Amino acid sequence: AQSVTQLGSHVSVSEGALVLLRCNYSSSVPPYLFWYVQYPNQGLQLLLKYTSAATLVKGINGFEAEFKKSETSFHLTKPSAHMSDAAEYFCAVMGVRGNTPLVFGKGTRLSVIA
Amino acid sequence: DAGVIQSPRHEVTEMGQEVTLRCKPISGHNSLFWYRQTMMRGLELLIYFNNNVPIDDSGMPEDRFSAKMPNASFSTLKIQPSEPRDSAVYFCASRVRGATDTQYFGPGTRLTVL
């Protein structure tokens, strides 16, 4: 069964600093991987997804993630944090068998300090 | 497109009462998912449907929970009787059938059982 582990339940960065949110996956087959963002009192919104094309995936709001098979990782990065990036971020995996639900990590809360 | 619609947005009820949560998926989507989010357990998949048919309900906590999808544009999640430990945010999500398609989330229903 597929699963993801997000390292760090809370990450705090200064405005303008690099954002790095870690996600490692476990899958017996090459997975599809997703990052979602949740702002307070809202549902989850897709940031980006990896579907076995380019290993470096660019998403919305300046975020990107790189699929590294050798490290079973899919870390999320943004070069310069903005106050509006403060939110909860979820990594998710789905097996390529298809049409199965996403399995989510526990989430990482990102705080941005002015 | 209005996105995934959930109602009510907030529900406060007393222990023992029946609670019904409603979801209208995005038109044309044929997979629907119900998730529950709590601080302790994160995002848990409760049940999902493909083409209105329940595929996997192994995440439903107990017999007090039931879900239906009578047609492609409507689903309900019912809790009877409700208990304080059911307090959580319940999300509905929908997706076009296909592994790489984005899963879209509704805004959630915040349930409080007193």
Tab-separated table of C-alpha atoms in Angstrom:
chain	number	residue	atom	x	y	z
A	1	ALA	CA	0.000	0.000	0.000
A	2	GLN	CA	1.098	3.500	-0.723
A	3	SER	CA	1.877	5.992	2.039
A	4	VAL	CA	3.625	9.303	2.570
A	5	THR	CA	5.546	10.717	5.507
A	6	GLN	CA	5.873	14.426	6.026
A	7	LEU	CA	8.837	15.361	8.185
A	8	GLY	CA	8.013	18.150	10.584
A	9	SER	CA	4.502	19.016	11.634
A	10	HIS	CA	5.423	22.692	11.861
A	11	VAL	CA	7.951	24.724	9.891
A	12	SER	CA	8.667	28.382	10.517
A	13	VAL	CA	10.556	30.618	8.084
A	14	SER	CA	11.236	34.311	7.744
A	15	GLU	CA	9.620	36.294	4.970
A	16	GLY	CA	11.879	36.090	1.911
A	17	ALA	CA	13.615	32.912	3.074
A	18	LEU	CA	13.627	29.551	1.335
A	19	VAL	CA	10.680	27.262	2.028
A	20	LEU	CA	11.424	23.526	2.175
A	21	LEU	CA	8.702	21.068	3.153
A	22	ARG	CA	9.715	17.415	3.166
A	23	CYS	CA	7.756	14.432	1.905
A	24	ASN	CA	8.887	10.845	1.511
A	25	TYR	CA	6.728	8.204	-0.089
A	26	SER	CA	6.419	4.473	0.145
A	27	SER	CA	5.099	2.650	-2.862
A	28	SER	CA	5.670	-0.700	-4.524
A	29	VAL	CA	5.117	0.872	-7.926
A	30	PRO	CA	6.043	4.273	-9.330
A	31	PRO	CA	3.516	6.589	-7.746
A	32	TYR	CA	1.669	9.692	-8.660
A	33	LEU	CA	2.424	12.398	-6.092
A	34	PHE	CA	0.585	15.558	-5.142
A	35	TRP	CA	0.969	18.599	-2.917
A	36	TYR	CA	-2.116	20.345	-1.610
A	37	VAL	CA	-2.444	23.546	0.434
A	38	GLN	CA	-5.147	24.320	2.988
A	39	TYR	CA	-5.773	27.871	4.142
A	40	PRO	CA	-7.658	28.401	7.406
A	41	ASN	CA	-11.291	27.347	7.253
A	42	GLN	CA	-11.022	26.269	3.632
A	43	GLY	CA	-10.824	23.040	1.696
A	44	LEU	CA	-7.675	21.659	0.109
A	45	GLN	CA	-6.351	23.169	-3.106
A	46	LEU	CA	-3.935	21.489	-5.503
A	47	LEU	CA	-0.494	23.091	-5.658
A	48	LEU	CA	1.168	20.671	-8.077
A	49	LYS	CA	1.312	17.036	-9.120
A	50	TYR	CA	3.866	14.547	-10.464
A	51	THR	CA	2.536	12.070	-12.991
A	52	SER	CA	5.734	10.458	-14.347
A	53	ALA	CA	6.600	13.186	-16.812
A	54	ALA	CA	9.247	15.745	-15.842
A	55	THR	CA	10.769	15.088	-12.426
A	56	LEU	CA	10.796	18.808	-11.569
A	57	VAL	CA	7.235	19.986	-11.294
A	58	LYS	CA	6.198	23.629	-11.109
A	59	GLY	CA	2.990	24.613	-9.411
A	60	ILE	CA	0.999	27.646	-8.457
A	61	ASN	CA	2.188	30.516	-6.276
A	62	GLY	CA	5.861	29.931	-7.129
A	63	PHE	CA	6.097	26.461	-5.566
A	64	GLU	CA	7.879	23.548	-7.151
A	65	ALA	CA	8.764	19.980	-6.202
A	66	GLU	CA	11.265	17.454	-7.443
A	67	PHE	CA	10.595	13.732	-7.692
A	68	LYS	CA	13.676	11.757	-6.633
A	69	LYS	CA	13.173	8.044	-7.034
A	70	SER	CA	16.524	7.142	-5.444
A	71	GLU	CA	15.532	9.013	-2.290
A	72	THR	CA	11.791	8.217	-2.505
A	73	SER	CA	11.206	11.909	-1.930
A	74	PHE	CA	9.003	14.670	-3.282
A	75	HIS	CA	9.998	17.761	-1.322
A	76	LEU	CA	8.206	21.065	-1.867
A	77	THR	CA	10.216	24.269	-2.235
A	78	LYS	CA	9.772	27.964	-2.831
A	79	PRO	CA	12.740	30.306	-3.151
A	80	SER	CA	11.246	33.203	-1.231
A	81	ALA	CA	8.475	32.904	1.346
A	82	HIS	CA	5.622	35.372	1.429
A	83	MET	CA	3.289	36.066	4.331
A	84	SER	CA	0.418	34.703	2.259
A	85	ASP	CA	2.122	31.284	2.116
A	86	ALA	CA	1.229	30.609	5.751
A	87	ALA	CA	-1.022	27.557	5.603
A	88	GLU	CA	-1.140	23.776	6.066
A	89	TYR	CA	0.531	21.732	3.339
A	90	PHE	CA	-0.291	18.116	2.556
A	91	CYS	CA	1.634	15.611	0.496
A	92	ALA	CA	-0.408	12.814	-1.076
A	93	VAL	CA	0.234	9.663	-3.095
A	94	MET	CA	-1.791	7.532	-5.453
A	95	GLY	CA	-0.774	4.328	-7.122
A	96	VAL	CA	-0.689	4.193	-10.901
A	97	ARG	CA	-3.265	1.423	-10.925
A	98	GLY	CA	-5.547	4.333	-11.244
A	99	ASN	CA	-8.774	5.710	-9.977
A	100	THR	CA	-7.914	5.111	-6.346
A	101	PRO	CA	-8.207	7.702	-3.606
A	102	LEU	CA	-5.346	9.905	-2.573
A	103	VAL	CA	-3.548	8.904	0.616
A	104	PHE	CA	-2.474	11.983	2.543
A	105	GLY	CA	0.359	12.696	4.921
A	106	LYS	CA	-0.261	14.271	8.328
A	107	GLY	CA	0.409	17.756	7.013
A	108	THR	CA	2.977	20.458	7.751
A	109	ARG	CA	1.935	23.828	9.081
A	110	LEU	CA	4.014	26.623	7.574
A	111	SER	CA	4.400	29.857	9.506
A	112	VAL	CA	5.987	32.904	7.889
A	113	ILE	CA	7.556	35.471	10.185
A	114	ALA	CA	7.789	39.096	9.134
B	1	ASP	CA	-18.056	26.164	-12.291
B	2	ALA	CA	-19.173	26.396	-8.665
B	3	GLY	CA	-16.799	23.708	-7.475
B	4	VAL	CA	-17.704	21.036	-4.958
B	5	ILE	CA	-20.570	22.259	-2.788
B	6	GLN	CA	-21.094	21.098	0.776
B	7	SER	CA	-23.861	21.880	3.206
B	8	PRO	CA	-24.172	22.867	5.896
B	9	ARG	CA	-20.858	24.629	6.470
B	10	HIS	CA	-21.275	24.385	10.216
B	11	GLU	CA	-23.373	22.013	12.291
B	12	VAL	CA	-23.753	21.963	16.030
B	13	THR	CA	-25.813	19.165	17.501
B	14	GLU	CA	-26.279	17.240	20.685
B	15	MET	CA	-25.087	13.744	21.341
B	16	GLY	CA	-27.555	11.158	20.120
B	17	GLN	CA	-28.990	13.282	17.323
B	18	GLU	CA	-28.903	12.317	13.656
B	19	VAL	CA	-26.628	14.390	11.444
B	20	THR	CA	-26.755	14.522	7.653
B	21	LEU	CA	-24.008	16.124	5.612
B	22	ARG	CA	-24.551	16.860	1.945
B	23	CYS	CA	-22.301	17.121	-1.068
B	24	LYS	CA	-22.773	18.138	-4.681
B	25	PRO	CA	-19.755	17.137	-6.801
B	26	ILE	CA	-18.516	19.028	-9.823
B	27	SER	CA	-20.620	18.274	-12.870
B	28	GLY	CA	-19.065	15.548	-14.990
B	29	HIS	CA	-16.973	14.092	-12.172
B	30	ASN	CA	-17.654	10.431	-11.598
B	31	SER	CA	-15.619	9.703	-8.477
B	32	LEU	CA	-16.615	11.095	-5.078
B	33	PHE	CA	-14.752	10.873	-1.797
B	34	TRP	CA	-15.641	11.626	1.831
B	35	TYR	CA	-12.800	12.534	4.202
B	36	ARG	CA	-12.713	13.439	7.883
B	37	GLN	CA	-10.104	15.794	9.323
B	38	THR	CA	-9.139	15.969	12.988
B	39	MET	CA	-6.086	17.273	14.791
B	40	MET	CA	-5.247	13.840	16.143
B	41	ARG	CA	-5.731	11.714	13.034
B	42	GLY	CA	-5.270	14.154	10.162
B	43	LEU	CA	-7.161	13.493	6.913
B	44	GLU	CA	-8.850	10.111	6.839
B	45	LEU	CA	-10.690	8.650	3.870
B	46	LEU	CA	-14.096	7.418	4.977
B	47	ILE	CA	-15.635	6.113	1.759
B	48	TYR	CA	-15.506	6.643	-1.977
B	49	PHE	CA	-17.806	6.093	-4.922
B	50	ASN	CA	-17.171	5.478	-8.603
B	51	ASN	CA	-20.147	6.113	-10.883
B	52	ASN	CA	-22.418	6.336	-7.808
B	53	VAL	CA	-21.361	2.894	-6.556
B	54	PRO	CA	-19.587	2.593	-3.189
B	55	ILE	CA	-16.187	1.040	-3.810
B	56	ASP	CA	-14.471	1.083	-0.430
B	57	ASP	CA	-16.077	1.955	2.884
B	58	SER	CA	-13.377	0.439	5.078
B	59	GLY	CA	-12.628	3.873	6.506
B	60	MET	CA	-16.110	4.345	7.940
B	61	PRO	CA	-15.525	4.296	11.701
B	62	GLU	CA	-18.516	2.215	12.710
B	63	ASP	CA	-22.061	1.327	11.858
B	64	ARG	CA	-23.291	4.700	13.024
B	65	PHE	CA	-21.874	6.126	9.798
B	66	SER	CA	-23.520	5.595	6.431
B	67	ALA	CA	-23.139	7.210	3.016
B	68	LYS	CA	-25.245	7.216	-0.107
B	69	MET	CA	-24.963	8.530	-3.618
B	70	PRO	CA	-28.396	8.250	-5.239
B	71	ASN	CA	-27.278	10.035	-8.404
B	72	ALA	CA	-24.248	11.630	-10.014
B	73	SER	CA	-24.934	15.036	-8.524
B	74	PHE	CA	-25.623	14.306	-4.872
B	75	SER	CA	-24.213	12.400	-1.927
B	76	THR	CA	-24.948	12.275	1.788
B	77	LEU	CA	-23.008	11.214	4.837
B	78	LYS	CA	-25.172	10.365	7.804
B	79	ILE	CA	-24.234	9.819	11.432
B	80	GLN	CA	-26.853	8.234	13.651
B	81	PRO	CA	-26.577	8.540	16.588
B	82	SER	CA	-23.879	11.184	16.798
B	83	GLU	CA	-21.247	11.230	19.542
B	84	PRO	CA	-18.829	13.947	20.744
B	85	ARG	CA	-15.876	12.043	19.223
B	86	ASP	CA	-17.456	12.561	15.789
B	87	SER	CA	-16.632	16.261	16.028
B	88	ALA	CA	-14.404	17.045	13.047
B	89	VAL	CA	-14.342	18.745	9.672
B	90	TYR	CA	-15.835	16.548	6.966
B	91	PHE	CA	-14.694	17.097	3.394
B	92	CYS	CA	-16.210	15.925	0.181
B	93	ALA	CA	-14.036	15.720	-2.942
B	94	SER	CA	-14.699	14.764	-6.534
B	95	ARG	CA	-12.654	13.807	-9.551
B	96	VAL	CA	-12.998	12.761	-13.141
B	97	ARG	CA	-12.180	9.061	-13.339
B	98	GLY	CA	-8.464	8.783	-14.035
B	99	ALA	CA	-5.289	8.492	-12.032
B	100	THR	CA	-3.766	11.818	-12.971
B	101	ASP	CA	-6.850	13.923	-12.675
B	102	THR	CA	-7.034	16.461	-9.907
B	103	GLN	CA	-9.151	15.704	-6.875
B	104	TYR	CA	-11.171	18.823	-6.024
B	105	PHE	CA	-12.242	19.451	-2.448
B	106	GLY	CA	-15.275	21.198	-1.069
B	107	PRO	CA	-15.011	23.791	1.718
B	108	GLY	CA	-15.911	21.243	4.373
B	109	THR	CA	-18.552	20.914	7.073
B	110	ARG	CA	-17.406	21.632	10.604
B	111	LEU	CA	-19.369	19.316	12.895
B	112	THR	CA	-19.540	19.849	16.628
B	113	VAL	CA	-21.331	17.264	18.748
B	114	LEU	CA	-22.004	18.431	22.297
